[in-house]
mmCIF file of C-alpha atoms and ligand atoms in Angstrom:
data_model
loop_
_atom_site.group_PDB
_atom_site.id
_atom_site.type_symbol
_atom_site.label_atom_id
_atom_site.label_comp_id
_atom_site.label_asym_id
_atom_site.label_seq_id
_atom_site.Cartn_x
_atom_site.Cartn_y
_atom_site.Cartn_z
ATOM 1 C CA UNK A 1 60.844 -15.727 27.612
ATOM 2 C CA UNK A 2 59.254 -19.091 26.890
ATOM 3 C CA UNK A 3 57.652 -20.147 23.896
ATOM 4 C CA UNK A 4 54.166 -19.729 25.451
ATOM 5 C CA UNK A 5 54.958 -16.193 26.477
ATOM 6 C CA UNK A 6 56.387 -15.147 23.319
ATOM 7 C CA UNK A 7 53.227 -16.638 21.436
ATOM 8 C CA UNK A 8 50.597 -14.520 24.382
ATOM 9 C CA UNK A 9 52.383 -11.251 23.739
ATOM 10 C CA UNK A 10 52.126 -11.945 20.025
ATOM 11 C CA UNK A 11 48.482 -12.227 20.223
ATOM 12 C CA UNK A 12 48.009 -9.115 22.364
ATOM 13 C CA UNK A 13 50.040 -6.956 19.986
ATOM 14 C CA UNK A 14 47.820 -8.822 16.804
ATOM 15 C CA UNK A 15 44.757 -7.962 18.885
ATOM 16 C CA UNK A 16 45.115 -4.105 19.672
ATOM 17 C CA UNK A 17 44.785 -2.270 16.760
ATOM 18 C CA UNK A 18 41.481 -5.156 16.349
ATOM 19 C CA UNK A 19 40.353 -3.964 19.582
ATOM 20 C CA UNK A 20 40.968 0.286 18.581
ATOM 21 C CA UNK A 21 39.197 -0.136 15.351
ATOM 22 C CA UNK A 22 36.224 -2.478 17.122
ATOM 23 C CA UNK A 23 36.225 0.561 19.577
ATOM 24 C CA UNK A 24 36.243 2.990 16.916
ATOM 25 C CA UNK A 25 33.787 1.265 14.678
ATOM 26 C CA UNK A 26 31.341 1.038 17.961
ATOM 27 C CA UNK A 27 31.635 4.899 18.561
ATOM 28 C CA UNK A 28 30.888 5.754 14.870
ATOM 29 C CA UNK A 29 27.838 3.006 15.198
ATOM 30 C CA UNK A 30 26.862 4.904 18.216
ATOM 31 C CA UNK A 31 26.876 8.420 16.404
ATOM 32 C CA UNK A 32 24.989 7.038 13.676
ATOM 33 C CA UNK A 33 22.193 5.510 15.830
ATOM 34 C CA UNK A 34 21.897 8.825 17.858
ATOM 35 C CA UNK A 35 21.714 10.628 14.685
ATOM 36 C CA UNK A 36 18.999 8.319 13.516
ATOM 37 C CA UNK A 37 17.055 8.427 16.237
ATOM 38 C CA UNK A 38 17.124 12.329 16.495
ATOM 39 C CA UNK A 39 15.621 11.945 12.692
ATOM 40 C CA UNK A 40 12.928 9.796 13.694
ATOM 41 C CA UNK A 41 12.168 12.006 17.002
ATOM 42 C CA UNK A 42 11.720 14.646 14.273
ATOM 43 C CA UNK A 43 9.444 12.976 12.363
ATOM 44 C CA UNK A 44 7.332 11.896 14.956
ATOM 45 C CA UNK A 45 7.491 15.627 16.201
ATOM 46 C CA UNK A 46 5.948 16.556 12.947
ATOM 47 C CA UNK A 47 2.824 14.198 13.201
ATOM 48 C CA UNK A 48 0.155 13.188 14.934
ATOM 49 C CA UNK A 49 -2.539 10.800 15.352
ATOM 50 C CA UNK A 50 -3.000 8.413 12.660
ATOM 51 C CA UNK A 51 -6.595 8.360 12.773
ATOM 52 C CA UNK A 52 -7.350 12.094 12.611
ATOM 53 C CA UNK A 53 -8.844 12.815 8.955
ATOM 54 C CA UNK A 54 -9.290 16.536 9.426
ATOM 55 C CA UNK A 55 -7.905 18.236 6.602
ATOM 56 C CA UNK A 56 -5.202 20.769 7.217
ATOM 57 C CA UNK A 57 -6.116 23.969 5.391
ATOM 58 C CA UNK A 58 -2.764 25.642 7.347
ATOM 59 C CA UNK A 59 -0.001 26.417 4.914
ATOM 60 C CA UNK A 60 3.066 26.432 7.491
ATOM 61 C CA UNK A 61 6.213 24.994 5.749
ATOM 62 C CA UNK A 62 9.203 23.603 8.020
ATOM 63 C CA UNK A 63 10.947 27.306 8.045
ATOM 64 C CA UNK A 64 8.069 28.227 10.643
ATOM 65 C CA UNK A 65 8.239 28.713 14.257
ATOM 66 C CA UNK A 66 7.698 25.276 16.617
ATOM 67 C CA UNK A 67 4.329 26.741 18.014
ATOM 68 C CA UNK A 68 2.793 27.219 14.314
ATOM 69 C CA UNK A 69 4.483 23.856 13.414
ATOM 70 C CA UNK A 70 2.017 22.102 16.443
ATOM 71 C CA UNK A 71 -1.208 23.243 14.072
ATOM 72 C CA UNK A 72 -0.010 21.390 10.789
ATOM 73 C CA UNK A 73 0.838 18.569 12.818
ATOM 74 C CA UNK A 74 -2.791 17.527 13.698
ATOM 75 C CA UNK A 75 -2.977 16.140 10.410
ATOM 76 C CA UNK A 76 0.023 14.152 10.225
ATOM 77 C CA UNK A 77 0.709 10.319 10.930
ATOM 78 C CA UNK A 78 2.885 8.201 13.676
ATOM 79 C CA UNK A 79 2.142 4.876 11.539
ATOM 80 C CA UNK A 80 6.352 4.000 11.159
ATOM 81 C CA UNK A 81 5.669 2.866 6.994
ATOM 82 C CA UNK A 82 3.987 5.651 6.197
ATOM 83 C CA UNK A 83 6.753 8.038 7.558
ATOM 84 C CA UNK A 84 9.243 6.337 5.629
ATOM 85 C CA UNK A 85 7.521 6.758 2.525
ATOM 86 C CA UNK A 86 6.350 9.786 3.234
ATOM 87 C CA UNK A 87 9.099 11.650 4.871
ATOM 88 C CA UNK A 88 12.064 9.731 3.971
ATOM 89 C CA UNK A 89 11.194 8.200 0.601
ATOM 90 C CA UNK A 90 11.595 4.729 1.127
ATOM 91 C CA UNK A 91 9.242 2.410 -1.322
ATOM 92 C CA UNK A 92 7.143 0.066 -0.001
ATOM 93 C CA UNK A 93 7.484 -3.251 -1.036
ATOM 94 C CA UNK A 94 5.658 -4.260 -4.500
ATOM 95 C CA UNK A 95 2.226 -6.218 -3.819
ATOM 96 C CA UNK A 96 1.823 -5.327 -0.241
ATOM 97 C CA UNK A 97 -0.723 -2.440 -0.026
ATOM 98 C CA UNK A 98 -4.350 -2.712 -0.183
ATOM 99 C CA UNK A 99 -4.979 -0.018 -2.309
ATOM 100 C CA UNK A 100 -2.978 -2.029 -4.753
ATOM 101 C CA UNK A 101 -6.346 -3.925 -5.258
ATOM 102 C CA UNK A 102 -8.594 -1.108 -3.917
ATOM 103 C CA UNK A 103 -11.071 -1.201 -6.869
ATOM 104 C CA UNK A 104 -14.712 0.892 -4.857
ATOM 105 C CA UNK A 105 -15.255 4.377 -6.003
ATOM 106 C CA UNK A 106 -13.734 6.875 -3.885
ATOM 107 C CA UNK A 107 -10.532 9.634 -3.546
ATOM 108 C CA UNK A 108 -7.254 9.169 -2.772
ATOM 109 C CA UNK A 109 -5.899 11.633 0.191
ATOM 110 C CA UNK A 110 -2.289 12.663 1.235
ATOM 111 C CA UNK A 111 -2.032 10.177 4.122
ATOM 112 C CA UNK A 112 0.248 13.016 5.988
ATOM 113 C CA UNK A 113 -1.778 16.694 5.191
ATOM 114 C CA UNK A 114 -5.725 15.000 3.824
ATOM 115 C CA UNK A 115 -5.430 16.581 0.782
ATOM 116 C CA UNK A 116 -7.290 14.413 -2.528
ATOM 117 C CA UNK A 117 -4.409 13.788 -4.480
ATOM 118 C CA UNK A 118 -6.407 10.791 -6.811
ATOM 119 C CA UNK A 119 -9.365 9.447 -7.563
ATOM 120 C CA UNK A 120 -10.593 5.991 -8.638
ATOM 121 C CA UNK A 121 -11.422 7.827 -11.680
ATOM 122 C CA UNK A 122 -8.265 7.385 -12.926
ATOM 123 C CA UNK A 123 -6.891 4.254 -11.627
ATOM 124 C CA UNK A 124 -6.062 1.136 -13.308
ATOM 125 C CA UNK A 125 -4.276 -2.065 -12.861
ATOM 126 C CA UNK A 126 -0.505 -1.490 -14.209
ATOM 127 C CA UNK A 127 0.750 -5.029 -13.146
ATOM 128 C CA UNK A 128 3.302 -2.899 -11.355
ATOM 129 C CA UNK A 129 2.358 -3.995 -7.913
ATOM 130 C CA UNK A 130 1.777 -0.529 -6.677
ATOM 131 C CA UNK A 131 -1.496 1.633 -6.790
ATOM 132 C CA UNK A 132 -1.104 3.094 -9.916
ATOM 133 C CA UNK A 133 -3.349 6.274 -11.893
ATOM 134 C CA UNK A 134 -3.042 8.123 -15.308
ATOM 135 C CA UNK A 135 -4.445 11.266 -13.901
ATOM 136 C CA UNK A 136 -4.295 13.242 -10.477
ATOM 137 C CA UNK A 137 -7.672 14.114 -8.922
ATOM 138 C CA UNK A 138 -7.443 17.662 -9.686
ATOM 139 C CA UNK A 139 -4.939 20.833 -10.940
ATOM 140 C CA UNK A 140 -2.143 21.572 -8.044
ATOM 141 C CA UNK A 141 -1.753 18.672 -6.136
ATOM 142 C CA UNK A 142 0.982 16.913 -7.274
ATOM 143 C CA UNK A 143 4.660 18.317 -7.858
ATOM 144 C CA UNK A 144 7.414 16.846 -9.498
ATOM 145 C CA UNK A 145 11.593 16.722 -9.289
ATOM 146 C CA UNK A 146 13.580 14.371 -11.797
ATOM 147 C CA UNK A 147 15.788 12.535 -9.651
ATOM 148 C CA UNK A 148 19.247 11.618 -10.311
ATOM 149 C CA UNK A 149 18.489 8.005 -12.184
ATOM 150 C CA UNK A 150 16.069 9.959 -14.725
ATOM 151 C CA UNK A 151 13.161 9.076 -12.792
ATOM 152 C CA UNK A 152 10.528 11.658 -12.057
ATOM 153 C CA UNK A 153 9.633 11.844 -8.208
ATOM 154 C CA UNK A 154 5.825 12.906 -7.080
ATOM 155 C CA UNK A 155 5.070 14.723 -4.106
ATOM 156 C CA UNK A 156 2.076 16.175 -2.596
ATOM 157 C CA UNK A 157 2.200 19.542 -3.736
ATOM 158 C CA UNK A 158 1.161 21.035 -0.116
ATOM 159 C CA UNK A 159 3.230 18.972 2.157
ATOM 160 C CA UNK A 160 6.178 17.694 0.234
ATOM 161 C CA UNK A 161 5.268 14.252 1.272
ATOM 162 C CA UNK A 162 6.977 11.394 -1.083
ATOM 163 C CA UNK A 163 4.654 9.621 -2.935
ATOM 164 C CA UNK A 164 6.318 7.850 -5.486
ATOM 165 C CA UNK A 165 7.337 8.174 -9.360
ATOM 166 C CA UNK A 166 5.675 9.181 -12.663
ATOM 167 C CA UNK A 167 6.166 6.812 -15.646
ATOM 168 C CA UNK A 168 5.107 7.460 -19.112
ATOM 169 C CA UNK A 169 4.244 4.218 -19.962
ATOM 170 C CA UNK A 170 0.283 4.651 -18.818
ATOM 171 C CA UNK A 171 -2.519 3.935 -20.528
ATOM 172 C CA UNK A 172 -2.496 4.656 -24.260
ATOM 173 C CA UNK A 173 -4.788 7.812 -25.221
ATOM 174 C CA UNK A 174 -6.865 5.706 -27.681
ATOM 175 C CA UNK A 175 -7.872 3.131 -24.984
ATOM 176 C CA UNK A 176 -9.857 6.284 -22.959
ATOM 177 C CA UNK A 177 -12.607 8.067 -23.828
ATOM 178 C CA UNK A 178 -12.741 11.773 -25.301
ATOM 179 C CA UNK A 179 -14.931 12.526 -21.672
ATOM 180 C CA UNK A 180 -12.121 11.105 -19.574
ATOM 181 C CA UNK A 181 -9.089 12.567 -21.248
ATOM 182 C CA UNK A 182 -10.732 15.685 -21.253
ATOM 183 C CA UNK A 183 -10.931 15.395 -17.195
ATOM 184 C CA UNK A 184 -7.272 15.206 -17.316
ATOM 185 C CA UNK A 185 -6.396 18.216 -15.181
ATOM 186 C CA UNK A 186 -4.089 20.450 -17.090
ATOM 187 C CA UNK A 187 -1.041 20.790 -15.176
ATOM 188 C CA UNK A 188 -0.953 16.382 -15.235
ATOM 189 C CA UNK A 189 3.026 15.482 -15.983
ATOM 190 C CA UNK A 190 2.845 15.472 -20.014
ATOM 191 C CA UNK A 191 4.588 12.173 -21.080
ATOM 192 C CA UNK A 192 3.962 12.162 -24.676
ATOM 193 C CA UNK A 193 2.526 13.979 -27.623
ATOM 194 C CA UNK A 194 -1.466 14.772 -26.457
ATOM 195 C CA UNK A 195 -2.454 14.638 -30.333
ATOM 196 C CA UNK A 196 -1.595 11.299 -31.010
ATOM 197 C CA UNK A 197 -3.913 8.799 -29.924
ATOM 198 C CA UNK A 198 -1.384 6.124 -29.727
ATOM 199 C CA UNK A 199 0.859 7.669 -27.307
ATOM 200 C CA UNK A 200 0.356 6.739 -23.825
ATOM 201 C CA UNK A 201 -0.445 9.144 -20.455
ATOM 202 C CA UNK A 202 1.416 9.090 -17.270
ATOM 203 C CA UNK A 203 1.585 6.131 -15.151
ATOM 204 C CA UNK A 204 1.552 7.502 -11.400
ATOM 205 C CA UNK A 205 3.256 4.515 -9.390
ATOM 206 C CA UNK A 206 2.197 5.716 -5.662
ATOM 207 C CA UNK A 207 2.963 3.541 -2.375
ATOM 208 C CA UNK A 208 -0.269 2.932 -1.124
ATOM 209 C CA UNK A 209 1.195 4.381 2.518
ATOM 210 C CA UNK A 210 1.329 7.432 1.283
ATOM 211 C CA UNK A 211 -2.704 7.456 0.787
ATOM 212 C CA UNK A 212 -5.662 7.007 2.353
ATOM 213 C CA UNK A 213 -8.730 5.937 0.459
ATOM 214 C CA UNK A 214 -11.797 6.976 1.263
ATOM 215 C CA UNK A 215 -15.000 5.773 -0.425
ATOM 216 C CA UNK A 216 -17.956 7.650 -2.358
HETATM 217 ZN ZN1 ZN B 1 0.296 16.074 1.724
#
């Protein structure tokens, strides 16, 4: 065999485990991407148009039927972001929402079910670059799971939608008035000792895509 040869079987023999784990590596991309796109057929299944404000008074959790599935959905959303915050729990990036600088009178809905989850009320500017408030809009709306990392992840209490994290770096007690601490609903994530002025409330870091603002 000539020199040439030798050197063109070399290169086949260097190339075909390349070629098996290319071929292998395309297959597993391909399973992923299926997979992924079953998830997000799913989550579109789930929702609905992303204009409809009705609010969903239907308590159906994912363990129901298809058909009684189809009735929750009217209140859901198709708008991609708000999915992945929502459903997924991706975090929208710092700055970029609206609400972030939102500053009219008005509440604060569940951008998937409708229900008032905040109110301007109790919203401030944190500097965080998210829409941030040191109270929910009323008892029962939020609910709360520590994650892994120690943070404390919010949800809307009726539709499990992500909404972001809890802090307790909020506003300090002493910088509110009696009237507004006292509209504190009682079941608010307790951050720090309530009978010391100086010690601060919750700061509720929320991706604006998870809301939808609607004013007084
Ligand atoms: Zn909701």
């Amino acid at each position: 065999m000539n020199p040439k040869a030798v050197s063109h079987v070399a290169l086949l023999c260097l190339s075909l485990p390349a070629a098996a784990a290319f071929s292998t590596h395309r297959k597993i991309f391909a399973d992923a991407s299926a997979s992924s796109r079953r998830s997000i057929t799913k989550c579109q299944a789930s929702s609905n148009d992303e204009n409809n404000n009705d609010n969903n008074n239907n308590d159906n959790n994912n363990n129901e039927p298809a058909a009684a599935q189809t009735d929750q959905d009217k209140s859901g959303t198709n708008n991609p972001l708000r999915l992945a915050v929502l459903k997924l729990g991706l975090t929208e990036l710092k700055w970029t929402s609206p609400l972030n600088y939102e500053k009219r009178a008005g509440v604060y809905s569940c951008a998937n079910c409708g229900t008032v989850l905040f109110d301007s009320k109790g919203k401030y500017d944190s500097g965080s670059g998210w829409p941030s408030f040191w109270k929910t809009a009323d008892a029962d709306r939020v609910a709360y799971k520590k994650e892994w990392d120690g943070r404390m992840e919010c949800t809307c209490k009726k539709c499990k939608g992500h909404l972001g994290h809890a802090f307790p770096d909020g506003p300090r007690r002493i910088d509110l008035s009696e009237e507004l601490l006292e509209a504190v609903p009682a079941d608010d994530l307790n951050t720090s000792d309530p009978k010391n002025v100086y010690t601060r409330l919750p700061r509720y870091c929320v991706n604006g895509a998870s809301l939808k603002f609607q004013e007084r």
